[in-house]
Amino acid sequence: MNTPPITLSVATIEGMHLARLVDDFIDLLRETEGDDPGVARLTPTAYPDDDTASAAFASATRADLLDRRLHDARTMRASLEMFDPDAEVTDEAAGIARDVRVRREDVDAWLRTLTAIRLVLATRLGITDDRPDVGGDGQAVYDWLGYRLELLIEAVDESDADALR
């Protein structure tokens, strides 16, 4: 059965910002040589009480985990190709809604990528269970990505409900 894609309505400026965030995330994943705390959050310690086992596990799996994240991010970015984050737009054009079509087989890549970007932001901003609201622009971006994640989940749920009717 050929399932129709999920359609998300995205204001032009939001699409440009989302494309920029995904581009930045792709760049981060490609430059993983250092001990970036955000990247470390994407590849958690498997054995917190055993440094040797953790190092061996990370050595065996880290590259594959990051490659998968990179593949997911590129998949998401392909869906956003209509948005040029460096383009100049008028205030009027910025608010124009555009339909982004997410193929069903790409939904999980979108979900994983949005979640991963939020994890990196949370790490860099110091957002934790004990400190969920740090305020500022970074918090606003973190919350906005959560909103986008919620809208995607709702769109999938609605599409699934429509298919059952």
Tab-separated table of N, CA and C in Angstrom:
chain	number	residue	atom	x	y	z
A	1	MET	N	0.838	-1.181	0.000
A	1	MET	CA	0.000	0.000	0.000
A	1	MET	C	0.883	1.244	0.000
A	2	ASN	N	0.561	2.162	-0.840
A	2	ASN	CA	1.334	3.394	-0.957
A	2	ASN	C	0.711	4.457	-0.059
A	3	THR	N	1.364	4.749	1.061
A	3	THR	CA	0.850	5.711	2.027
A	3	THR	C	1.256	7.117	1.616
A	4	PRO	N	0.291	8.035	1.639
A	4	PRO	CA	0.633	9.403	1.239
A	4	PRO	C	1.585	10.049	2.240
A	5	PRO	N	2.345	11.025	1.780
A	5	PRO	CA	3.270	11.714	2.697
A	5	PRO	C	2.518	12.539	3.727
A	6	ILE	N	3.221	12.878	4.782
A	6	ILE	CA	2.699	13.784	5.792
A	6	ILE	C	2.962	15.199	5.280
A	7	THR	N	1.979	16.058	5.372
A	7	THR	CA	2.148	17.440	4.927
A	7	THR	C	2.156	18.359	6.143
A	8	LEU	N	3.220	19.137	6.237
A	8	LEU	CA	3.365	20.116	7.307
A	8	LEU	C	3.317	21.499	6.701
A	9	SER	N	2.521	22.366	7.264
A	9	SER	CA	2.477	23.753	6.822
A	9	SER	C	3.506	24.529	7.645
A	10	VAL	N	4.453	25.147	6.949
A	10	VAL	CA	5.557	25.836	7.612
A	10	VAL	C	5.699	27.225	7.007
A	11	ALA	N	5.709	28.243	7.862
A	11	ALA	CA	5.964	29.596	7.376
A	11	ALA	C	7.365	29.627	6.771
A	12	THR	N	7.544	30.395	5.743
A	12	THR	CA	8.827	30.463	5.049
A	12	THR	C	9.980	30.721	6.013
A	13	ILE	N	9.813	31.676	6.916
A	13	ILE	CA	10.895	32.006	7.842
A	13	ILE	C	11.182	30.836	8.782
A	14	GLU	N	10.137	30.109	9.199
A	14	GLU	CA	10.341	28.938	10.044
A	14	GLU	C	11.083	27.842	9.285
A	15	GLY	N	10.722	27.652	8.041
A	15	GLY	CA	11.413	26.658	7.219
A	15	GLY	C	12.878	27.008	7.043
A	16	MET	N	13.152	28.302	6.869
A	16	MET	CA	14.541	28.740	6.732
A	16	MET	C	15.316	28.491	8.031
A	17	HIS	N	14.687	28.791	9.167
A	17	HIS	CA	15.348	28.570	10.455
A	17	HIS	C	15.561	27.071	10.701
A	18	LEU	N	14.563	26.279	10.381
A	18	LEU	CA	14.685	24.830	10.566
A	18	LEU	C	15.790	24.263	9.678
A	19	ALA	N	15.843	24.726	8.433
A	19	ALA	CA	16.901	24.282	7.520
A	19	ALA	C	18.278	24.661	8.065
A	20	ARG	N	18.407	25.862	8.621
A	20	ARG	CA	19.682	26.314	9.204
A	20	ARG	C	20.069	25.425	10.388
A	21	LEU	N	19.114	25.119	11.250
A	21	LEU	CA	19.411	24.261	12.401
A	21	LEU	C	19.874	22.876	11.957
A	22	VAL	N	19.220	22.333	10.947
A	22	VAL	CA	19.624	21.017	10.440
A	22	VAL	C	20.999	21.108	9.790
A	23	ASP	N	21.250	22.166	9.025
A	23	ASP	CA	22.580	22.359	8.428
A	23	ASP	C	23.660	22.438	9.504
A	24	ASP	N	23.376	23.205	10.556
A	24	ASP	CA	24.343	23.331	11.657
A	24	ASP	C	24.561	21.990	12.353
A	25	PHE	N	23.506	21.229	12.505
A	25	PHE	CA	23.609	19.912	13.128
A	25	PHE	C	24.451	18.974	12.266
A	26	ILE	N	24.247	19.015	10.968
A	26	ILE	CA	25.047	18.200	10.045
A	26	ILE	C	26.525	18.580	10.173
A	27	ASP	N	26.802	19.878	10.202
A	27	ASP	CA	28.189	20.337	10.372
A	27	ASP	C	28.775	19.827	11.686
A	28	LEU	N	28.001	19.889	12.752
A	28	LEU	CA	28.465	19.402	14.053
A	28	LEU	C	28.805	17.922	13.992
A	29	LEU	N	27.960	17.142	13.358
A	29	LEU	CA	28.199	15.697	13.279
A	29	LEU	C	29.421	15.361	12.429
A	30	ARG	N	29.686	16.190	11.434
A	30	ARG	CA	30.864	15.957	10.589
A	30	ARG	C	32.156	16.331	11.294
A	31	GLU	N	32.076	17.220	12.259
A	31	GLU	CA	33.258	17.705	12.965
A	31	GLU	C	33.287	17.155	14.391
A	32	THR	N	33.260	15.850	14.523
A	32	THR	CA	33.132	15.221	15.844
A	32	THR	C	34.463	14.818	16.455
A	33	GLU	N	35.529	15.436	16.027
A	33	GLU	CA	36.850	15.077	16.542
A	33	GLU	C	37.026	15.431	18.010
A	34	GLY	N	36.481	16.546	18.435
A	34	GLY	CA	36.669	16.992	19.812
A	34	GLY	C	35.703	16.312	20.766
A	35	ASP	N	35.780	16.735	21.999
A	35	ASP	CA	34.882	16.206	23.015
A	35	ASP	C	33.721	17.166	23.230
A	36	ASP	N	32.935	17.384	22.208
A	36	ASP	CA	31.794	18.276	22.281
A	36	ASP	C	30.745	17.665	23.208
A	37	PRO	N	30.328	18.381	24.246
A	37	PRO	CA	29.345	17.835	25.177
A	37	PRO	C	28.006	17.506	24.513
A	38	GLY	N	27.622	18.287	23.510
A	38	GLY	CA	26.378	18.013	22.796
A	38	GLY	C	26.436	16.702	22.043
A	39	VAL	N	27.558	16.447	21.381
A	39	VAL	CA	27.728	15.188	20.655
A	39	VAL	C	27.827	14.037	21.646
A	40	ALA	N	28.497	14.278	22.761
A	40	ALA	CA	28.598	13.236	23.786
A	40	ALA	C	27.210	12.825	24.275
A	41	ARG	N	26.306	13.781	24.337
A	41	ARG	CA	24.931	13.476	24.772
A	41	ARG	C	24.221	12.573	23.772
A	42	LEU	N	24.634	12.652	22.504
A	42	LEU	CA	24.033	11.799	21.467
A	42	LEU	C	24.591	10.387	21.494
A	43	THR	N	25.722	10.223	22.152
A	43	THR	CA	26.373	8.910	22.254
A	43	THR	C	26.665	8.643	23.724
A	44	PRO	N	25.623	8.361	24.489
A	44	PRO	CA	25.796	8.250	25.940
A	44	PRO	C	26.699	7.083	26.352
A	45	THR	N	27.207	7.194	27.551
A	45	THR	CA	28.061	6.167	28.132
A	45	THR	C	27.227	4.925	28.403
A	46	ALA	N	27.670	3.810	27.873
A	46	ALA	CA	26.926	2.565	28.030
A	46	ALA	C	27.120	1.944	29.402
A	47	TYR	N	28.300	2.117	29.957
A	47	TYR	CA	28.631	1.511	31.248
A	47	TYR	C	29.198	2.588	32.172
A	48	PRO	N	28.334	3.352	32.827
A	48	PRO	CA	28.809	4.483	33.628
A	48	PRO	C	29.750	4.102	34.764
A	49	ASP	N	29.679	2.869	35.211
A	49	ASP	CA	30.530	2.443	36.331
A	49	ASP	C	31.793	1.719	35.880
A	50	ASP	N	31.997	1.627	34.560
A	50	ASP	CA	33.157	0.888	34.051
A	50	ASP	C	33.763	1.661	32.878
A	51	ASP	N	34.787	2.460	33.171
A	51	ASP	CA	35.408	3.303	32.149
A	51	ASP	C	35.990	2.487	31.003
A	52	THR	N	36.591	1.358	31.300
A	52	THR	CA	37.198	0.529	30.260
A	52	THR	C	36.144	-0.031	29.317
A	53	ALA	N	35.073	-0.581	29.882
A	53	ALA	CA	33.999	-1.125	29.053
A	53	ALA	C	33.310	-0.018	28.262
A	54	SER	N	33.130	1.147	28.884
A	54	SER	CA	32.519	2.278	28.186
A	54	SER	C	33.361	2.729	27.009
A	55	ALA	N	34.657	2.812	27.216
A	55	ALA	CA	35.563	3.222	26.135
A	55	ALA	C	35.536	2.207	24.999
A	56	ALA	N	35.520	0.932	25.333
A	56	ALA	CA	35.475	-0.114	24.302
A	56	ALA	C	34.160	-0.055	23.534
A	57	PHE	N	33.064	0.144	24.252
A	57	PHE	CA	31.754	0.243	23.604
A	57	PHE	C	31.704	1.461	22.695
A	58	ALA	N	32.172	2.600	23.191
A	58	ALA	CA	32.172	3.830	22.387
A	58	ALA	C	33.032	3.659	21.144
A	59	SER	N	34.173	3.024	21.305
A	59	SER	CA	35.070	2.798	20.173
A	59	SER	C	34.397	1.948	19.098
A	60	ALA	N	33.591	1.001	19.535
A	60	ALA	CA	32.945	0.081	18.595
A	60	ALA	C	31.669	0.652	17.980
A	61	THR	N	31.008	1.590	18.660
A	61	THR	CA	29.686	2.017	18.193
A	61	THR	C	29.534	3.495	17.866
A	62	ARG	N	30.396	4.351	18.395
A	62	ARG	CA	30.202	5.807	18.264
A	62	ARG	C	30.102	6.260	16.811
A	63	ALA	N	31.019	5.809	15.987
A	63	ALA	CA	31.011	6.235	14.577
A	63	ALA	C	29.721	5.812	13.881
A	64	ASP	N	29.271	4.593	14.146
A	64	ASP	CA	28.025	4.129	13.529
A	64	ASP	C	26.821	4.945	14.007
A	65	LEU	N	26.791	5.240	15.311
A	65	LEU	CA	25.688	6.045	15.845
A	65	LEU	C	25.659	7.432	15.205
A	66	LEU	N	26.814	8.040	15.094
A	66	LEU	CA	26.874	9.381	14.507
A	66	LEU	C	26.591	9.345	13.012
A	67	ASP	N	27.018	8.279	12.325
A	67	ASP	CA	26.692	8.138	10.905
A	67	ASP	C	25.185	8.037	10.704
A	68	ARG	N	24.519	7.300	11.583
A	68	ARG	CA	23.061	7.169	11.494
A	68	ARG	C	22.398	8.528	11.726
A	69	ARG	N	22.887	9.257	12.707
A	69	ARG	CA	22.346	10.598	12.975
A	69	ARG	C	22.549	11.506	11.756
A	70	LEU	N	23.715	11.399	11.143
A	70	LEU	CA	24.016	12.201	9.958
A	70	LEU	C	23.080	11.833	8.799
A	71	HIS	N	22.877	10.555	8.597
A	71	HIS	CA	21.957	10.098	7.550
A	71	HIS	C	20.544	10.634	7.804
A	72	ASP	N	20.086	10.544	9.058
A	72	ASP	CA	18.759	11.058	9.405
A	72	ASP	C	18.661	12.557	9.138
A	73	ALA	N	19.679	13.300	9.537
A	73	ALA	CA	19.671	14.748	9.343
A	73	ALA	C	19.660	15.097	7.853
A	74	ARG	N	20.408	14.380	7.077
A	74	ARG	CA	20.420	14.640	5.622
A	74	ARG	C	19.064	14.300	5.004
A	75	THR	N	18.428	13.261	5.503
A	75	THR	CA	17.095	12.895	5.024
A	75	THR	C	16.109	14.025	5.325
A	76	MET	N	16.179	14.537	6.538
A	76	MET	CA	15.300	15.642	6.917
A	76	MET	C	15.594	16.874	6.068
A	77	ARG	N	16.864	17.167	5.883
A	77	ARG	CA	17.241	18.369	5.117
A	77	ARG	C	16.756	18.279	3.680
A	78	ALA	N	16.748	17.059	3.118
A	78	ALA	CA	16.261	16.888	1.743
A	78	ALA	C	14.789	17.294	1.641
A	79	SER	N	14.018	17.041	2.684
A	79	SER	CA	12.614	17.445	2.692
A	79	SER	C	12.458	18.961	2.774
A	80	LEU	N	13.496	19.621	3.264
A	80	LEU	CA	13.466	21.079	3.446
A	80	LEU	C	14.234	21.812	2.353
A	81	GLU	N	14.541	21.131	1.268
A	81	GLU	CA	15.401	21.732	0.244
A	81	GLU	C	14.835	23.013	-0.353
A	82	MET	N	13.535	23.212	-0.252
A	82	MET	CA	12.930	24.429	-0.802
A	82	MET	C	13.308	25.676	-0.007
A	83	PHE	N	13.868	25.471	1.184
A	83	PHE	CA	14.227	26.590	2.049
A	83	PHE	C	15.728	26.846	2.015
A	84	ASP	N	16.081	28.063	1.630
A	84	ASP	CA	17.478	28.489	1.647
A	84	ASP	C	17.668	29.354	2.885
A	85	PRO	N	18.395	28.845	3.889
A	85	PRO	CA	18.536	29.606	5.121
A	85	PRO	C	19.283	30.922	4.950
A	86	ASP	N	19.987	31.087	3.842
A	86	ASP	CA	20.752	32.310	3.614
A	86	ASP	C	20.036	33.312	2.718
A	87	ALA	N	18.846	32.949	2.254
A	87	ALA	CA	18.102	33.829	1.356
A	87	ALA	C	17.582	35.041	2.121
A	88	GLU	N	17.429	36.118	1.410
A	88	GLU	CA	16.825	37.311	1.994
A	88	GLU	C	15.351	37.299	1.608
A	89	VAL	N	14.498	37.514	2.611
A	89	VAL	CA	13.068	37.534	2.348
A	89	VAL	C	12.456	38.780	2.968
A	90	THR	N	11.418	39.233	2.336
A	90	THR	CA	10.686	40.378	2.884
A	90	THR	C	9.834	39.896	4.058
A	91	ASP	N	9.377	40.827	4.858
A	91	ASP	CA	8.507	40.469	5.979
A	91	ASP	C	7.255	39.755	5.476
A	92	GLU	N	6.746	40.218	4.354
A	92	GLU	CA	5.544	39.609	3.783
A	92	GLU	C	5.816	38.171	3.348
A	93	ALA	N	6.903	37.954	2.655
A	93	ALA	CA	7.243	36.607	2.171
A	93	ALA	C	7.590	35.668	3.324
A	94	ALA	N	8.154	36.210	4.395
A	94	ALA	CA	8.558	35.380	5.536
A	94	ALA	C	7.382	34.658	6.158
A	95	GLY	N	6.215	35.278	6.124
A	95	GLY	CA	5.043	34.681	6.752
A	95	GLY	C	4.238	33.752	5.870
A	96	ILE	N	4.610	33.648	4.608
A	96	ILE	CA	3.856	32.797	3.693
A	96	ILE	C	4.084	31.333	4.054
A	97	ALA	N	2.979	30.620	4.249
A	97	ALA	CA	3.055	29.195	4.589
A	97	ALA	C	3.358	28.375	3.340
A	98	ARG	N	4.220	27.392	3.545
A	98	ARG	CA	4.566	26.476	2.458
A	98	ARG	C	4.372	25.056	2.971
A	99	ASP	N	3.936	24.188	2.089
A	99	ASP	CA	3.736	22.793	2.467
A	99	ASP	C	5.031	22.019	2.318
A	100	VAL	N	5.415	21.359	3.402
A	100	VAL	CA	6.574	20.462	3.387
A	100	VAL	C	6.016	19.055	3.413
A	101	ARG	N	6.419	18.266	2.455
A	101	ARG	CA	5.956	16.887	2.383
A	101	ARG	C	7.045	15.972	2.950
A	102	VAL	N	6.649	15.196	3.948
A	102	VAL	CA	7.564	14.252	4.587
A	102	VAL	C	7.076	12.852	4.224
A	103	ARG	N	7.906	12.145	3.477
A	103	ARG	CA	7.541	10.779	3.114
A	103	ARG	C	7.386	9.944	4.384
A	104	ARG	N	6.463	9.015	4.363
A	104	ARG	CA	6.220	8.171	5.540
A	104	ARG	C	7.498	7.486	6.014
A	105	GLU	N	8.300	7.031	5.075
A	105	GLU	CA	9.530	6.324	5.460
A	105	GLU	C	10.585	7.269	6.042
A	106	ASP	N	10.340	8.588	5.955
A	106	ASP	CA	11.279	9.573	6.502
A	106	ASP	C	10.832	10.158	7.839
A	107	VAL	N	9.643	9.820	8.286
A	107	VAL	CA	9.114	10.394	9.532
A	107	VAL	C	10.029	10.083	10.709
A	108	ASP	N	10.488	8.843	10.820
A	108	ASP	CA	11.359	8.496	11.951
A	108	ASP	C	12.665	9.284	11.916
A	109	ALA	N	13.206	9.513	10.730
A	109	ALA	CA	14.431	10.314	10.623
A	109	ALA	C	14.170	11.738	11.108
A	110	TRP	N	13.014	12.282	10.772
A	110	TRP	CA	12.640	13.616	11.250
A	110	TRP	C	12.530	13.626	12.775
A	111	LEU	N	11.830	12.647	13.320
A	111	LEU	CA	11.645	12.578	14.772
A	111	LEU	C	12.984	12.465	15.493
A	112	ARG	N	13.844	11.590	14.994
A	112	ARG	CA	15.159	11.411	15.630
A	112	ARG	C	16.008	12.672	15.513
A	113	THR	N	15.943	13.338	14.361
A	113	THR	CA	16.767	14.537	14.156
A	113	THR	C	16.286	15.701	15.016
A	114	LEU	N	14.994	15.939	15.040
A	114	LEU	CA	14.470	17.013	15.894
A	114	LEU	C	14.824	16.757	17.358
A	115	THR	N	14.695	15.513	17.790
A	115	THR	CA	15.021	15.163	19.168
A	115	THR	C	16.510	15.328	19.440
A	116	ALA	N	17.335	14.915	18.494
A	116	ALA	CA	18.791	15.031	18.668
A	116	ALA	C	19.227	16.493	18.740
A	117	ILE	N	18.668	17.336	17.895
A	117	ILE	CA	19.014	18.762	17.942
A	117	ILE	C	18.602	19.343	19.294
A	118	ARG	N	17.430	18.957	19.787
A	118	ARG	CA	16.989	19.431	21.105
A	118	ARG	C	17.930	18.947	22.206
A	119	LEU	N	18.415	17.710	22.096
A	119	LEU	CA	19.366	17.197	23.096
A	119	LEU	C	20.655	18.020	23.107
A	120	VAL	N	21.164	18.320	21.924
A	120	VAL	CA	22.384	19.124	21.829
A	120	VAL	C	22.140	20.507	22.441
A	121	LEU	N	21.014	21.139	22.078
A	121	LEU	CA	20.694	22.452	22.642
A	121	LEU	C	20.542	22.386	24.161
A	122	ALA	N	19.833	21.383	24.646
A	122	ALA	CA	19.640	21.249	26.094
A	122	ALA	C	20.978	21.121	26.810
A	123	THR	N	21.884	20.354	26.231
A	123	THR	CA	23.201	20.180	26.829
A	123	THR	C	23.955	21.496	26.869
A	124	ARG	N	23.939	22.197	25.772
A	124	ARG	CA	24.683	23.463	25.699
A	124	ARG	C	24.073	24.557	26.560
A	125	LEU	N	22.754	24.515	26.733
A	125	LEU	CA	22.080	25.548	27.521
A	125	LEU	C	22.004	25.210	29.007
A	126	GLY	N	22.273	23.967	29.330
A	126	GLY	CA	22.166	23.547	30.729
A	126	GLY	C	20.745	23.213	31.137
A	127	ILE	N	19.905	22.861	30.171
A	127	ILE	CA	18.533	22.458	30.477
A	127	ILE	C	18.577	21.031	31.023
A	128	THR	N	18.021	20.855	32.202
A	128	THR	CA	17.963	19.539	32.847
A	128	THR	C	16.585	19.374	33.474
A	129	ASP	N	16.335	18.185	34.024
A	129	ASP	CA	15.075	17.972	34.747
A	129	ASP	C	14.949	18.939	35.907
A	130	ASP	N	16.064	19.214	36.557
A	130	ASP	CA	16.062	20.131	37.698
A	130	ASP	C	15.999	21.597	37.269
A	131	ARG	N	16.387	21.857	36.035
A	131	ARG	CA	16.440	23.232	35.531
A	131	ARG	C	15.880	23.252	34.102
A	132	PRO	N	14.543	23.082	33.969
A	132	PRO	CA	13.951	22.949	32.637
A	132	PRO	C	13.795	24.255	31.863
A	133	ASP	N	13.907	25.381	32.561
A	133	ASP	CA	13.686	26.666	31.901
A	133	ASP	C	14.841	27.610	32.223
A	134	VAL	N	15.735	27.776	31.244
A	134	VAL	CA	16.882	28.656	31.453
A	134	VAL	C	16.645	30.033	30.845
A	135	GLY	N	15.561	30.168	30.072
A	135	GLY	CA	15.217	31.452	29.470
A	135	GLY	C	16.105	31.811	28.295
A	136	GLY	N	15.833	32.926	27.683
A	136	GLY	CA	16.642	33.444	26.584
A	136	GLY	C	16.271	32.861	25.233
A	137	ASP	N	17.051	33.297	24.231
A	137	ASP	CA	16.805	32.869	22.851
A	137	ASP	C	17.003	31.368	22.662
A	138	GLY	N	18.014	30.814	23.322
A	138	GLY	CA	18.262	29.379	23.207
A	138	GLY	C	17.081	28.571	23.703
A	139	GLN	N	16.511	28.990	24.813
A	139	GLN	CA	15.319	28.311	25.351
A	139	GLN	C	14.174	28.416	24.356
A	140	ALA	N	14.030	29.572	23.726
A	140	ALA	CA	12.954	29.767	22.745
A	140	ALA	C	13.129	28.816	21.564
A	141	VAL	N	14.351	28.642	21.093
A	141	VAL	CA	14.605	27.716	19.983
A	141	VAL	C	14.314	26.285	20.425
A	142	TYR	N	14.765	25.930	21.618
A	142	TYR	CA	14.521	24.593	22.178
A	142	TYR	C	13.016	24.313	22.251
A	143	ASP	N	12.260	25.273	22.763
A	143	ASP	CA	10.808	25.112	22.874
A	143	ASP	C	10.150	25.048	21.505
A	144	TRP	N	10.617	25.875	20.576
A	144	TRP	CA	10.059	25.884	19.224
A	144	TRP	C	10.291	24.541	18.537
A	145	LEU	N	11.460	23.955	18.721
A	145	LEU	CA	11.725	22.628	18.144
A	145	LEU	C	10.806	21.579	18.763
A	146	GLY	N	10.528	21.718	20.054
A	146	GLY	CA	9.582	20.812	20.705
A	146	GLY	C	8.187	20.962	20.122
A	147	TYR	N	7.814	22.189	19.832
A	147	TYR	CA	6.523	22.464	19.200
A	147	TYR	C	6.470	21.839	17.809
A	148	ARG	N	7.536	21.994	17.043
A	148	ARG	CA	7.596	21.392	15.704
A	148	ARG	C	7.508	19.866	15.797
A	149	LEU	N	8.159	19.293	16.772
A	149	LEU	CA	8.116	17.847	17.007
A	149	LEU	C	6.680	17.413	17.312
A	150	GLU	N	6.021	18.170	18.169
A	150	GLU	CA	4.632	17.867	18.515
A	150	GLU	C	3.724	17.964	17.289
A	151	LEU	N	3.910	18.988	16.470
A	151	LEU	CA	3.092	19.130	15.261
A	151	LEU	C	3.300	17.964	14.294
A	152	LEU	N	4.521	17.485	14.184
A	152	LEU	CA	4.791	16.337	13.310
A	152	LEU	C	4.074	15.098	13.838
A	153	ILE	N	4.161	14.863	15.135
A	153	ILE	CA	3.489	13.701	15.728
A	153	ILE	C	1.979	13.796	15.520
A	154	GLU	N	1.417	14.976	15.721
A	154	GLU	CA	-0.018	15.171	15.504
A	154	GLU	C	-0.395	14.922	14.047
A	155	ALA	N	0.427	15.387	13.116
A	155	ALA	CA	0.142	15.177	11.688
A	155	ALA	C	0.171	13.686	11.346
A	156	VAL	N	1.111	12.957	11.912
A	156	VAL	CA	1.174	11.511	11.675
A	156	VAL	C	-0.062	10.840	12.260
A	157	ASP	N	-0.429	11.217	13.482
A	157	ASP	CA	-1.615	10.642	14.115
A	157	ASP	C	-2.873	10.921	13.296
A	158	GLU	N	-3.020	12.146	12.816
A	158	GLU	CA	-4.182	12.493	12.000
A	158	GLU	C	-4.205	11.698	10.703
A	159	SER	N	-3.048	11.556	10.089
A	159	SER	CA	-2.965	10.792	8.844
A	159	SER	C	-3.319	9.325	9.088
A	160	ASP	N	-2.839	8.780	10.199
A	160	ASP	CA	-3.155	7.393	10.536
A	160	ASP	C	-4.654	7.223	10.790
A	161	ALA	N	-5.257	8.189	11.483
A	161	ALA	CA	-6.688	8.135	11.754
A	161	ALA	C	-7.487	8.219	10.447
A	162	ASP	N	-7.055	9.087	9.539
A	162	ASP	CA	-7.727	9.209	8.237
A	162	ASP	C	-7.637	7.911	7.456
A	163	ALA	N	-6.510	7.235	7.536
A	163	ALA	CA	-6.324	5.981	6.802
A	163	ALA	C	-7.238	4.881	7.332
A	164	LEU	N	-7.600	4.939	8.609
A	164	LEU	CA	-8.466	3.931	9.206
A	164	LEU	C	-9.942	4.164	8.919
A	165	ARG	N	-10.281	5.356	8.463
A	165	ARG	CA	-11.698	5.690	8.182
A	165	ARG	C	-12.170	5.082	6.897
